[in-house]
Coordinates of C-alpha atoms in Angstrom, one line a residue:
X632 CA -68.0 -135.2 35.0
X633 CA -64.3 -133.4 34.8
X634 CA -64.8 -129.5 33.2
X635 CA -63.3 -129.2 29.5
X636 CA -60.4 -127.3 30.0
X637 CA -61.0 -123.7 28.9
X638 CA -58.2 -123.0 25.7
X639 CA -55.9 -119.9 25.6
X640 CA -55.1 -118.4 22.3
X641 CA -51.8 -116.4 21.9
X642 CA -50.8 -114.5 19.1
X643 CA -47.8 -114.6 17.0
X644 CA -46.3 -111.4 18.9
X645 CA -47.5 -113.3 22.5
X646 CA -45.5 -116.4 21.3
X647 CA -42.2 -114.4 20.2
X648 CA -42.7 -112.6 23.6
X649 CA -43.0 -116.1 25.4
X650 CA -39.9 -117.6 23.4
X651 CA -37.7 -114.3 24.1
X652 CA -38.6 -114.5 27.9
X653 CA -37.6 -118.2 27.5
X654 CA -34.4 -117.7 25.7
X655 CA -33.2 -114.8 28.2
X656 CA -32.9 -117.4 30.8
X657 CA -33.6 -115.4 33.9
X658 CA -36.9 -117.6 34.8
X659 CA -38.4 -120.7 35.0
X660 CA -40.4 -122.2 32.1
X661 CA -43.1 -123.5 34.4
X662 CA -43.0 -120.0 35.8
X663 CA -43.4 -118.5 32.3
X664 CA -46.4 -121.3 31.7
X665 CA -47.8 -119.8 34.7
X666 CA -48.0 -116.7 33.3
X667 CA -49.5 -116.8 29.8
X668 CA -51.9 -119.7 31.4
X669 CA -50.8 -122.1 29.0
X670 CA -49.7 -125.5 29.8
X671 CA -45.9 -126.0 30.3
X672 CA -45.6 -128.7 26.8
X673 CA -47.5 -126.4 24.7
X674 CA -44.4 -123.3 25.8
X675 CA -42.2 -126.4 24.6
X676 CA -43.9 -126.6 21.6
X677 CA -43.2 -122.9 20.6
X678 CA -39.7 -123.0 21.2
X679 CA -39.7 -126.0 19.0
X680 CA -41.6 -124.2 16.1
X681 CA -39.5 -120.8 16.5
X682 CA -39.0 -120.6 13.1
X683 CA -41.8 -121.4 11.8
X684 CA -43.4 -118.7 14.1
X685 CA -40.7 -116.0 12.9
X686 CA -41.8 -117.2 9.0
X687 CA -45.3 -116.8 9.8
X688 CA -44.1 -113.0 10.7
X689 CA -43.0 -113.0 7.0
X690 CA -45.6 -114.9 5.2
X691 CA -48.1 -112.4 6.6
X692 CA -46.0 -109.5 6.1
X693 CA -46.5 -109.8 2.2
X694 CA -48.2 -107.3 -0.2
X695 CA -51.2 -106.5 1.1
X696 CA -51.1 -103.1 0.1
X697 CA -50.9 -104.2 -4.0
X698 CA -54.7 -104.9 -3.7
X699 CA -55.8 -101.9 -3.2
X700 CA -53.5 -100.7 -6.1
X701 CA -50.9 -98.7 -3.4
X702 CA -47.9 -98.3 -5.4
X703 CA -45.0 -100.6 -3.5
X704 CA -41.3 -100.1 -3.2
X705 CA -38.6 -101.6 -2.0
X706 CA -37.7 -98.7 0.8
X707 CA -41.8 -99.1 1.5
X708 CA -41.0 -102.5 2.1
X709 CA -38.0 -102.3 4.3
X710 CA -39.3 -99.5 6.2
X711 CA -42.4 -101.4 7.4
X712 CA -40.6 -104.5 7.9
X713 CA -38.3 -103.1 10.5
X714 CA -41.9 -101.2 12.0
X715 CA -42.6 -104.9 12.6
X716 CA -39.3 -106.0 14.2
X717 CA -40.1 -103.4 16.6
X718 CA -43.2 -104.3 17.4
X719 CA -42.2 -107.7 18.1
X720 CA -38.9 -106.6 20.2
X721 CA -36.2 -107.4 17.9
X722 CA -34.1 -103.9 18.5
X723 CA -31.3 -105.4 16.3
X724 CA -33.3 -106.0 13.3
X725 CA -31.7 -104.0 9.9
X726 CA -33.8 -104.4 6.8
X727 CA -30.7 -104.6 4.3
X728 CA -30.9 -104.5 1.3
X729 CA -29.5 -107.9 0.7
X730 CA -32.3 -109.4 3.1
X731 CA -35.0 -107.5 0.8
X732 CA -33.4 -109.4 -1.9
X733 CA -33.6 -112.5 0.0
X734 CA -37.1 -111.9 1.1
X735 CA -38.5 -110.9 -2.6
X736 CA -36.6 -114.4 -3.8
X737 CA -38.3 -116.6 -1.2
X738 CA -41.6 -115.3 -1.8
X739 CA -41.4 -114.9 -5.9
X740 CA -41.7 -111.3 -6.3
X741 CA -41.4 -108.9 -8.8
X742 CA -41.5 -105.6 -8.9
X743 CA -43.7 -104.3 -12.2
X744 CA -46.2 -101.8 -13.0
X745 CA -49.5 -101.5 -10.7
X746 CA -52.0 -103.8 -11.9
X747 CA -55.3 -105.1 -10.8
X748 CA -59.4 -104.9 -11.5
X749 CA -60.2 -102.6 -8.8
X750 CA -58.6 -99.8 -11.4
X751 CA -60.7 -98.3 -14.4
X752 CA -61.2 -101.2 -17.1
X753 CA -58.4 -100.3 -20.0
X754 CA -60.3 -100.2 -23.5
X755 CA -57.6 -99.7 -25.8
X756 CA -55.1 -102.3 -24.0
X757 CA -58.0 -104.9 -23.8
X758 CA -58.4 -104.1 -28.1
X759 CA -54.5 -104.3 -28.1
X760 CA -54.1 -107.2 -26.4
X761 CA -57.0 -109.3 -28.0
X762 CA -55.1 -108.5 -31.3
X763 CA -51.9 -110.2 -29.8
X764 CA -54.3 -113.0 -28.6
X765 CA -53.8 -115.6 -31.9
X766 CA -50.3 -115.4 -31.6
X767 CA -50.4 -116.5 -28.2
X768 CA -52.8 -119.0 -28.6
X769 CA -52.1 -120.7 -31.9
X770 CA -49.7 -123.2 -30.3
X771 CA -52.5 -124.6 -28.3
X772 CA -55.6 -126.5 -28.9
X773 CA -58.9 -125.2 -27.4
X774 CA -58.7 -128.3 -24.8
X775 CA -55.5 -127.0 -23.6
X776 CA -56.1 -123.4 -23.2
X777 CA -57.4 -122.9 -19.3
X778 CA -58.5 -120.2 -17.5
X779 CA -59.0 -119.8 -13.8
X780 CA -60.4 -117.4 -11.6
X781 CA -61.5 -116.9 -7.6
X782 CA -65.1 -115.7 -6.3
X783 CA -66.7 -115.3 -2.8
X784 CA -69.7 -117.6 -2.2
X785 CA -72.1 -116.9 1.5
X786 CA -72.4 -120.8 1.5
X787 CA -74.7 -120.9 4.4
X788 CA -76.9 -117.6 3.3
X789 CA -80.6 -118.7 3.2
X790 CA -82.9 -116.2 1.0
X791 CA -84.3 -114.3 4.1
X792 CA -81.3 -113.0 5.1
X793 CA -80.6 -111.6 1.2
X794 CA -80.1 -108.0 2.0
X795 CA -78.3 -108.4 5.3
X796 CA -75.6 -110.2 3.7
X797 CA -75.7 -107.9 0.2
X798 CA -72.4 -106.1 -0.1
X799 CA -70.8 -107.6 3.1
X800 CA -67.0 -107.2 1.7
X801 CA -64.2 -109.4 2.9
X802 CA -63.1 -108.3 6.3
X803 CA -65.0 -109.2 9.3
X804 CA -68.2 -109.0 10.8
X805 CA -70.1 -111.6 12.1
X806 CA -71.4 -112.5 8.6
X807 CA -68.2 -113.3 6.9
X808 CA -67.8 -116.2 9.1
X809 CA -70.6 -117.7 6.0
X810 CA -67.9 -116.7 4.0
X811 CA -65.9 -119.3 1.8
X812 CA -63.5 -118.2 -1.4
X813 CA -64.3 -120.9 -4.6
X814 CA -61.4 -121.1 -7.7
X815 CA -63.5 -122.4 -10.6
X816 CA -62.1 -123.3 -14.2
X817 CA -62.1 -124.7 -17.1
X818 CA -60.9 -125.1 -20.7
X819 CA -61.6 -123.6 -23.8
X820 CA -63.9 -125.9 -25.6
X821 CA -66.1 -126.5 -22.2
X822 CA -64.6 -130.5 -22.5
X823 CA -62.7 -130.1 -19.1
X824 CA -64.0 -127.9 -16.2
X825 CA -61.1 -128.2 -13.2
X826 CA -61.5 -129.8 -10.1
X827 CA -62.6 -126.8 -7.6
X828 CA -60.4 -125.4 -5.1
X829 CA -62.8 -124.1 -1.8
X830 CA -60.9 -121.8 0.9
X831 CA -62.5 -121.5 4.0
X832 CA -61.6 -120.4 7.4
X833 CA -61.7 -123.4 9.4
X834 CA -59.0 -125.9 9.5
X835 CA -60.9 -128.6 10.4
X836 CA -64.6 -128.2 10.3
X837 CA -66.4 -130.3 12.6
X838 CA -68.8 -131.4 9.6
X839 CA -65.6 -133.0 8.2
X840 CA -65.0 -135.3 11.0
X841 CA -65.1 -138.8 9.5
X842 CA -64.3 -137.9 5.5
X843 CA -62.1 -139.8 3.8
X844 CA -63.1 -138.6 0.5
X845 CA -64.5 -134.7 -0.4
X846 CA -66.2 -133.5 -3.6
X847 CA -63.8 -130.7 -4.1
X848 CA -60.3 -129.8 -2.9
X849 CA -60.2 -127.8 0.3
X850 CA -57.7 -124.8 1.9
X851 CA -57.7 -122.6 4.8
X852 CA -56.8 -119.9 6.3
X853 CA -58.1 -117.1 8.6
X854 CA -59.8 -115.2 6.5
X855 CA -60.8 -117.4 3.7
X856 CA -58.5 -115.9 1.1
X857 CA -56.9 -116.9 -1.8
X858 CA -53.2 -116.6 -0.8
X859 CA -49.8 -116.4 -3.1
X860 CA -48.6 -119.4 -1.0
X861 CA -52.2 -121.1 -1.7
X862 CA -52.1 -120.3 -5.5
X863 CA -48.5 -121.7 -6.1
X864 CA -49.8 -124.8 -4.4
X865 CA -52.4 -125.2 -6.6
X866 CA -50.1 -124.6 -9.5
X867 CA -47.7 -127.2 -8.8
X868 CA -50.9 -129.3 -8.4
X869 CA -52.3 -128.8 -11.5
X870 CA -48.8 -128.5 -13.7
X871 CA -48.4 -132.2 -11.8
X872 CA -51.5 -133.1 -13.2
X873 CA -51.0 -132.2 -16.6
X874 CA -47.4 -133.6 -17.0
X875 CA -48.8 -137.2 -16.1
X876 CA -51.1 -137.0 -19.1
X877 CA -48.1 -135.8 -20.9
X878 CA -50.6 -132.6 -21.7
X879 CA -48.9 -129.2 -22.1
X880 CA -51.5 -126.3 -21.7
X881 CA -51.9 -122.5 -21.5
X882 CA -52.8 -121.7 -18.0
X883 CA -55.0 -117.4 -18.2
X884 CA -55.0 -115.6 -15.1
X885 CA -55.8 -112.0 -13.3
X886 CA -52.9 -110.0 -12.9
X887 CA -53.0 -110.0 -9.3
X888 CA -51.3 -110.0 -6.2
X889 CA -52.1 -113.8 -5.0
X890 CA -51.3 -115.2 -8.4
X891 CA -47.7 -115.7 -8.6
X892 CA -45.3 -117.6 -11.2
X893 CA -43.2 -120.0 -11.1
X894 CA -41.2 -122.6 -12.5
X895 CA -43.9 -125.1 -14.3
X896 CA -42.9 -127.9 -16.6
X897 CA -46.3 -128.6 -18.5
X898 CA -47.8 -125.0 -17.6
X899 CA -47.5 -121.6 -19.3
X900 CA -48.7 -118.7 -17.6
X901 CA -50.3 -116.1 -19.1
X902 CA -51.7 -113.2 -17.0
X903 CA -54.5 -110.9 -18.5
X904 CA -54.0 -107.1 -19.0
X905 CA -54.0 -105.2 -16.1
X906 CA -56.9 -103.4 -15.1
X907 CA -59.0 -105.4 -18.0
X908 CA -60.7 -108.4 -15.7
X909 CA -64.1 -107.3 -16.3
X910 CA -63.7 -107.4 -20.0
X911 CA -61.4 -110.1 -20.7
X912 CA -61.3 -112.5 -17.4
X913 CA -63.5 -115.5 -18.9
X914 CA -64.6 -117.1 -15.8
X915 CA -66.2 -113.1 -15.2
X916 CA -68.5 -113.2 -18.4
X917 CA -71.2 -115.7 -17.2
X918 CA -69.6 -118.8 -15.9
X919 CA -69.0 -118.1 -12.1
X920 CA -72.6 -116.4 -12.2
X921 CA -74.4 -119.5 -14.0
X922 CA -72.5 -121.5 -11.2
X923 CA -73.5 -119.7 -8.8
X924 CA -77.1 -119.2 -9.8
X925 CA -77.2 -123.3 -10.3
X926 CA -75.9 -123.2 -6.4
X927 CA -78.6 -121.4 -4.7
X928 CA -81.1 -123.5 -6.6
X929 CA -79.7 -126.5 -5.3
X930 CA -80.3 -124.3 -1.6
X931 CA -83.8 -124.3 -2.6
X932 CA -84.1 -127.7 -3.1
X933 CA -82.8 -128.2 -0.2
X934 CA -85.2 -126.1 1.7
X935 CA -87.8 -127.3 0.2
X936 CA -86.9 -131.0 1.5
X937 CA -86.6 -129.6 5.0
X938 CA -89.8 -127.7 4.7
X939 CA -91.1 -131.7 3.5
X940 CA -89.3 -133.7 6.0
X941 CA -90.8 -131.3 8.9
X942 CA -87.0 -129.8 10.3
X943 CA -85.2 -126.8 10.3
X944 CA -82.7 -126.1 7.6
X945 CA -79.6 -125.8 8.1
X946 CA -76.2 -125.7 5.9
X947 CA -72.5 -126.4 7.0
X948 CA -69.1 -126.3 4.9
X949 CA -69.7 -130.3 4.0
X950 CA -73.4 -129.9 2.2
X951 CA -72.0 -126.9 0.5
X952 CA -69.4 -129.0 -0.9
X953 CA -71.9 -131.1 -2.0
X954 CA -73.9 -128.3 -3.5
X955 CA -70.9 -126.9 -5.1
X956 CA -69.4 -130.2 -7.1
X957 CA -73.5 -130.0 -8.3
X958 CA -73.9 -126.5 -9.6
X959 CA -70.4 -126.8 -11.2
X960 CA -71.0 -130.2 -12.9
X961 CA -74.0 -129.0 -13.8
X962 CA -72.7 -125.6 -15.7
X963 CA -72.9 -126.7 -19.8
X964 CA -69.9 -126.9 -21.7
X965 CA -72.2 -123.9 -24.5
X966 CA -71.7 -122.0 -21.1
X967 CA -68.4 -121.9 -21.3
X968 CA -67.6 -122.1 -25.0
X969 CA -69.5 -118.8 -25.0
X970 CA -68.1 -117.1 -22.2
X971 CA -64.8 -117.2 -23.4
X972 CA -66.6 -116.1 -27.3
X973 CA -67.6 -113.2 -25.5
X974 CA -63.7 -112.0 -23.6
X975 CA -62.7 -113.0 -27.4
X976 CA -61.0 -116.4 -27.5
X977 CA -62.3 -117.5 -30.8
X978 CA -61.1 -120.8 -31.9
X979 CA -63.0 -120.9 -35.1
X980 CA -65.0 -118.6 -37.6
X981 CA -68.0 -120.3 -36.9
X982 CA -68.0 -120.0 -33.2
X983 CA -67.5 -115.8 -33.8
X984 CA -71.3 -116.1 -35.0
X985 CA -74.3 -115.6 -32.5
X986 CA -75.1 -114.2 -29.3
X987 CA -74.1 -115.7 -25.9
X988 CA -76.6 -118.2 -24.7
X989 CA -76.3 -119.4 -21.1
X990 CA -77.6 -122.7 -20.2
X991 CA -79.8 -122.4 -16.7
X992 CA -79.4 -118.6 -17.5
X993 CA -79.8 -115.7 -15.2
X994 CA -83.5 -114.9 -16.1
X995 CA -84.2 -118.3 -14.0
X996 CA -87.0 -116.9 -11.7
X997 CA -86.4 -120.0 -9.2
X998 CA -89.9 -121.8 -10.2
X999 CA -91.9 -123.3 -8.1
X1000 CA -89.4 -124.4 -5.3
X1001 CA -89.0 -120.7 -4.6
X1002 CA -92.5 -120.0 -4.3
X1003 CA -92.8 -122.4 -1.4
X1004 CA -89.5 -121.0 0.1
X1005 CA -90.8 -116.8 -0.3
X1006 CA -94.1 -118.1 1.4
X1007 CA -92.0 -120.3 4.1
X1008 CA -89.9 -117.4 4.7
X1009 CA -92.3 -114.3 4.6
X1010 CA -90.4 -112.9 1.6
X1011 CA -91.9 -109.6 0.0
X1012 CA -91.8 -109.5 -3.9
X1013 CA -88.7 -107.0 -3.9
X1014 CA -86.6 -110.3 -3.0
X1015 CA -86.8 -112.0 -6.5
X1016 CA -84.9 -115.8 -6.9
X1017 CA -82.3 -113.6 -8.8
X1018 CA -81.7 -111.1 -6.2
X1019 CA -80.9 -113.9 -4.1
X1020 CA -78.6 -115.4 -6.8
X1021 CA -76.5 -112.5 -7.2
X1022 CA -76.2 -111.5 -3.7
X1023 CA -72.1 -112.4 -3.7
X1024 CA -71.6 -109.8 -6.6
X1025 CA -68.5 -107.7 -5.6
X1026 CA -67.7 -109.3 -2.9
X1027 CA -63.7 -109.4 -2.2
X1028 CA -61.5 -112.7 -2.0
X1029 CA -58.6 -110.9 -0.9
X1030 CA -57.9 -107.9 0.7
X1031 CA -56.0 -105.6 3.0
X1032 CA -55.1 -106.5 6.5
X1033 CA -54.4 -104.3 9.5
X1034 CA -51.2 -103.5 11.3
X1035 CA -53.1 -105.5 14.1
X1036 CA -54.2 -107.8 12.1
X1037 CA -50.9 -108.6 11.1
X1038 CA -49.4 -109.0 14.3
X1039 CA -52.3 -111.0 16.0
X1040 CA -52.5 -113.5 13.6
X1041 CA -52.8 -117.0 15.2
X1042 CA -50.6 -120.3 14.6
X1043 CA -53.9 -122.4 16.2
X1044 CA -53.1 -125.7 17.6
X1045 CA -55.0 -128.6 16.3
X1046 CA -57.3 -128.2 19.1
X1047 CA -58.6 -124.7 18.5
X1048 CA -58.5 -124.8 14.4
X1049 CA -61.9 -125.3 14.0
X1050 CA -63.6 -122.0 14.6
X1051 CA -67.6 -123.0 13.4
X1052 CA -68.3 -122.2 16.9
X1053 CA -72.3 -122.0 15.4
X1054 CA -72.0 -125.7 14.4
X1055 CA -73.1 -128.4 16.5
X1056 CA -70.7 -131.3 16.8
X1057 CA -71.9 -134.0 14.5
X1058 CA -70.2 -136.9 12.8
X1059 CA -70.5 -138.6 9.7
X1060 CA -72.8 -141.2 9.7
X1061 CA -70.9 -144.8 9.0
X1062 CA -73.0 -146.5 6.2
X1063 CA -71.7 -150.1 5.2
X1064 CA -71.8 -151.6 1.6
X1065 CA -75.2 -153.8 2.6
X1066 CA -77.0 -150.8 3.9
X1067 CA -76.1 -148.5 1.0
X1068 CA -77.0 -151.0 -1.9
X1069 CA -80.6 -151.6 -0.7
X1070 CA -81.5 -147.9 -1.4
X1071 CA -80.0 -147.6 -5.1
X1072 CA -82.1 -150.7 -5.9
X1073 CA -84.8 -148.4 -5.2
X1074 CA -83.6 -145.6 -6.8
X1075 CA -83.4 -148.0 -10.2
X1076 CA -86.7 -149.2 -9.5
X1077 CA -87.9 -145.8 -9.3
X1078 CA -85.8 -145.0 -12.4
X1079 CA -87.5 -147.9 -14.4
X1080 CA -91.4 -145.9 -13.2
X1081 CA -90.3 -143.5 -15.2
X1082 CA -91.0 -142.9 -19.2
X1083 CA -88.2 -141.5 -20.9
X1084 CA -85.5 -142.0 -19.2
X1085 CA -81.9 -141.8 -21.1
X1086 CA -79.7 -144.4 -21.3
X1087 CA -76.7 -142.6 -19.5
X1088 CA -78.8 -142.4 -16.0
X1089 CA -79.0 -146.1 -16.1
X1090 CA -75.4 -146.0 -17.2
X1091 CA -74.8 -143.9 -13.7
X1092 CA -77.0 -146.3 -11.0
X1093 CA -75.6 -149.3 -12.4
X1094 CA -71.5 -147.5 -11.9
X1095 CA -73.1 -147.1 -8.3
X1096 CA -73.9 -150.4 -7.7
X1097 CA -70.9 -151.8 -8.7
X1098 CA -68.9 -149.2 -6.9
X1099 CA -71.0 -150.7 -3.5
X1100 CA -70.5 -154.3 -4.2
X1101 CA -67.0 -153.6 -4.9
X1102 CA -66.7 -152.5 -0.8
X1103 CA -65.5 -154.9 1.7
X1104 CA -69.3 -156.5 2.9
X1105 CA -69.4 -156.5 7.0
X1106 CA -70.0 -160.0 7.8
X1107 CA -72.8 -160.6 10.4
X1108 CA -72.2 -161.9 13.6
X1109 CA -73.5 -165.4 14.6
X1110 CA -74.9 -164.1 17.4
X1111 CA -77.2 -162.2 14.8
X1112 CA -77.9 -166.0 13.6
X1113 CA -79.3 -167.5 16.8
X1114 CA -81.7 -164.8 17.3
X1115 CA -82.8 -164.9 14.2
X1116 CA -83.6 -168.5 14.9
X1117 CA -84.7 -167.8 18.5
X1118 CA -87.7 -165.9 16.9
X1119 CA -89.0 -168.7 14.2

């Protein structure tokens, strides 16, 4: 059996070093090959993608420094750009100030006052701006006013591991690779919660091999951030969606660095207050919490099915996907209705009156499930079901990176995007339409053993079936036929 050929990883400053040595002429390409230990097409390959390479330079360049509230300015800006040049060996490199025009133009930026949530929470702007808040929204009906907002989720995180994982912030370590980043959102009246947006690290997860269709929407990038270049994706996106249902809507988001504006046709963007997210971003007062309590008991479940089925459990990116669509499906349009009641979007008198009521609240002590999990686990009482829950409180979706980081940041080849070096390699398994409809006939007959049951769960099984019957049928091979016969 031939050895898998071991894979070298360059960085972007190794492949600008590899292109200049290329471009001087003075020595052989296979020569050059030779010595980076890379194969002589994939040296072709980077002097193919040189620009992209030299805009990758820029792309990760950006404004890392704006989330740690560091004042930026333009001579800031220049000065560190040209520390990069050098670092790369461009000698010749000026940062003009027409190319920082250029470069704030191509990339959408602004220069304002610092903003952020990391800064102390603004009382008397948050009562100033909630007084402006009618005005802004009076255009719009509460099924067109949206709100969006990121959070960190440790998808794989199991309850034993609780405290190991509490706190872990956004850059590094061996268990941020559990990591993903999750934009959740919805409208005002609770009537349309938005598609999810997941951002994880891997560009192709071995767990997706096979997919055609995913729950959620899915991003990457190497450290499972939400990017400005991932955001205004998603904007056009979602401004796309809108303008097909000939919709116009009032888009609320976090005055932050990754959340840029832009052009939109059927979108309004309105950022909230600086320094004011804990008090007026809505997705902050109890929805991303409810979701992500919803989340770990669909873990325990989980678990608890392992435990059953006699194996050990286990979670990649593709059952957290699964999980995810769940828990979010499964957060109650009262949920959100009084979430954003409580950061002071009122849309009438009536819903001013009474105290936030979460559906699936917070209080949930996990029930029975988590019994069996604390005893399978060996878990002490001082790890409750809602420790467990809120373990991905203040944890960081974006962040600063390094000098280093900056400059050994990897343009991966298809081959070596898929960095779940923990996962085994596993494929979907291929079900056809007659296999899959046998077991929903089950499920109905279970269904029908059961007293009680509302109308809209028939409703769902009988969608189910018809979405099966409607798939091509795999036709069985006369061969089957004869030794069918064979055995009579």
């Amino acid at each position: 059996m031939s050895q898998k050929r071991k894979l070298y990883h360059l960085t972007i400053a190794d492949k600008v070093h590899v292109i200049q040595l290329v471009e001087k002429g003075n020595r052989k390409k296979q020569d050059i090959a030779k010595e980076f230990n890379i194969p002589p097409n994939t040296l072709s390959t980077f002097i193919k993608n040189k620009a992209d390479i030299l805009k990758k330079i820029e792309d990760n360049k950006g404004d890392n420094k704006r989330d740690k509230n560091i004042p930026i300015s333009g001579p800031i800006l220049k000065e560190k750009a040209e520390y990069f040049a050098t670092q790369f060996g461009y000698s010749n490199f000026k940062a003009s100030q027409g190319w920082l025009g250029n470069w704030k133009n191509h990339h959408n930026i602004i220069f304002r006052k610092i903003c952020g949530e990391s800064a102390s929470v603004n009382d008397s702007l948050c009562n100033e701006w909630l007084g402006k808040l009618t005005n802004i929204i009076k255009e719009y009906s509460p099924d067109n006013v949206f709100n969006v907002d990121e959070t960190a989720l440790f998808f794989k995180c199991l309850p034993d591991r609780t405290f190991i994982l509490k706190g872990e912030t956004c850059s590094g370590g061996k268990q941020s690779k559990e990591r993903i980043a999750i934009l959740l959102g919805s409208n005002m009246s609770g009537s349309e919660k938005i598609k999810p947006l997941i951002i994880g690290k891997s560009k192709k997860p071995r767990c997706f091999k096979g997919v055609k269709s995913f729950p959620l929407d899915y991003e990457s990038n190497k450290k499972a951030w939400m990017t400005g270049d991932l955001f205004k994706s998603w904007l056009v996106k979602f401004d796309q969606k809108m303008r097909l249902n000939q919709r116009n809507v009032l888009l609320f988001i976090d005055n932050c660095t990754a959340h840029c504006t832009i052009n939109l046709k059927s979108v309004r963007i309105e950022f909230l207050p600086p320094n004011t997210t804990s008090k007026l971003q809505l997705m902050d007062q109890g929805i991303i919490q409810n979701f992500k309590t919803l989340y770990r008991k669909e873990i325990i479940r989980k678990i608890v099915y392992d435990i059953d089925e006699g194996r050990p459990c286990s979670i990649n990116l593709l059952q957290s996907m699964r999980m995810c669509e769940k828990a979010w499906c499964n957060v109650q349009p009262n949920t959100i209705i009084n979430c954003f009641k409580k950061a002071g979007f009122y849309f009438n008198e009536e819903q001013c009156d009474g105290d936030i009521c979460l559906e699936n609240n917070d209080d949930d002590d996990g029930g029975y499930d988590w019994q069996i999990v604390a005893d399978k686990f060996n878990i002490d009482h001082q790890t409750t079901f809602q420790s467990y829950a809120t373990i991905n409180e203040n944890v960081e979706v974006t962040g600063l990176l390094t000098d280093n980081e900056i400059m050994g940041i990897n343009i991966s080849n298809s081959d070596s995007e898929n960095d779940e070096n923990d996962e085994p390699e596993r494929t979907l398994d291929m079900i056809t339409a007659n296999q899959a409809i046998s077991p929903l006939h089950t499920v109905r007959q279970f269904i029908e053993s059961v007293a009680g049951v509302d109308t809209s769960i028939f409703e769902a099984i009988g969608k189910l079936e018809d979405f099966v019957n409607k798939q091509p049928k795999t036709q069985k091979l006369i061969t089957n036929y004869f030794s069918t016969v064979s055995n009579k």
